[in-house]
Amino acid sequence: MKFFIDTANLAQIKEAQDLGVLDGVTTNPSLMAKEGIVGKDNVLAHYKAICDIVDGDVSAEVISTDVDGMLKEAEELCKIDPKIVIKVPIIANGIKAIKKLTSKGIRTNCTLIFSSGQALLAAKAGATYVSPFLGRLDDVSTDGLNLIEEIRIIFDNYGYQTEILAASVRGPMHIINCAKIGADVVTAPLNAITALLNHPLTDKGLAQFLEDSKKFNV
Ligand code: E4P
């Protein structure tokens, strides 16, 4: 399973990259705004800064909702770096844009997926990734993991190469359960990724080993 980090924070991206397990980055307009990135030039420069840190795909989201606007933005974003993947919302114009971008060999991430039908349409249009938002479904008392399972079955039934990129991840159990289901990628905040390291028996065991090592390590 690939690990992406879901942030536009450069320090956190660097920390995840340095850990050696990072396969890519996802961003969205809210994450960019959270970092105080305003103005088109600054946004493009920030994407470049992310690409310079990470070895892997970097999702950059379009903000147009018409096809021509999405294609124009995609063209500009692709010029930044070959790592850029164009993130497009699952609306009718988004599907049209994904189809056109795919035919030009441009990779896409279809975002804001909340149903398996939406994921199926995105796969048919040729999306490289679909991003089901499991945490936001959990937030409204709907089983987000169930959506990942449904999409996995559908894609496997027909051999779609579109990768399932589980998004809106809230914690380590989301990551583990996505891995059990067979999501291709999980994008998560840094704290959810590093939480996978933690176990009290590891801490206790290491403390004991270090204490005992003093007996022979003189
Ligand atoms: C990633 O591609 C999504 O934009 C992101 O995971 C959304 O997460 P949130 O529900 O925590 O905002």
mmCIF file of C-alpha atoms in Angstrom, residues 1 27-28 44 47 67 79 101-102 105 116 120 129 131 170 200 216-217:
data_model
loop_
_atom_site.group_PDB
_atom_site.id
_atom_site.type_symbol
_atom_site.label_atom_id
_atom_site.label_comp_id
_atom_site.label_asym_id
_atom_site.label_seq_id
_atom_site.Cartn_x
_atom_site.Cartn_y
_atom_site.Cartn_z
ATOM 1 C CA MET A 1 0.000 0.000 0.000
ATOM 2 C CA THR A 27 -3.384 18.822 -1.102
ATOM 3 C CA ASN A 28 -6.654 20.657 -1.518
ATOM 4 C CA LEU A 44 2.211 27.481 -7.941
ATOM 5 C CA TYR A 47 3.402 23.180 -5.286
ATOM 6 C CA VAL A 67 -14.250 22.039 -18.495
ATOM 7 C CA LYS A 79 4.260 22.675 -16.120
ATOM 8 C CA LEU A 101 -6.741 14.891 -19.605
ATOM 9 C CA THR A 102 -6.395 11.085 -19.701
ATOM 10 C CA GLY A 105 -1.566 11.304 -20.904
ATOM 11 C CA SER A 116 -19.317 3.811 -5.396
ATOM 12 C CA LEU A 120 -17.219 3.910 -11.158
ATOM 13 C CA TYR A 129 -6.865 7.766 -8.692
ATOM 14 C CA SER A 131 -10.372 9.680 -3.576
ATOM 15 C CA ARG A 170 -8.643 10.486 10.766
ATOM 16 C CA PRO A 200 3.147 0.647 24.989
ATOM 17 C CA PHE A 216 27.160 -5.639 29.861
ATOM 18 C CA ASN A 217 27.807 -2.405 27.959
#
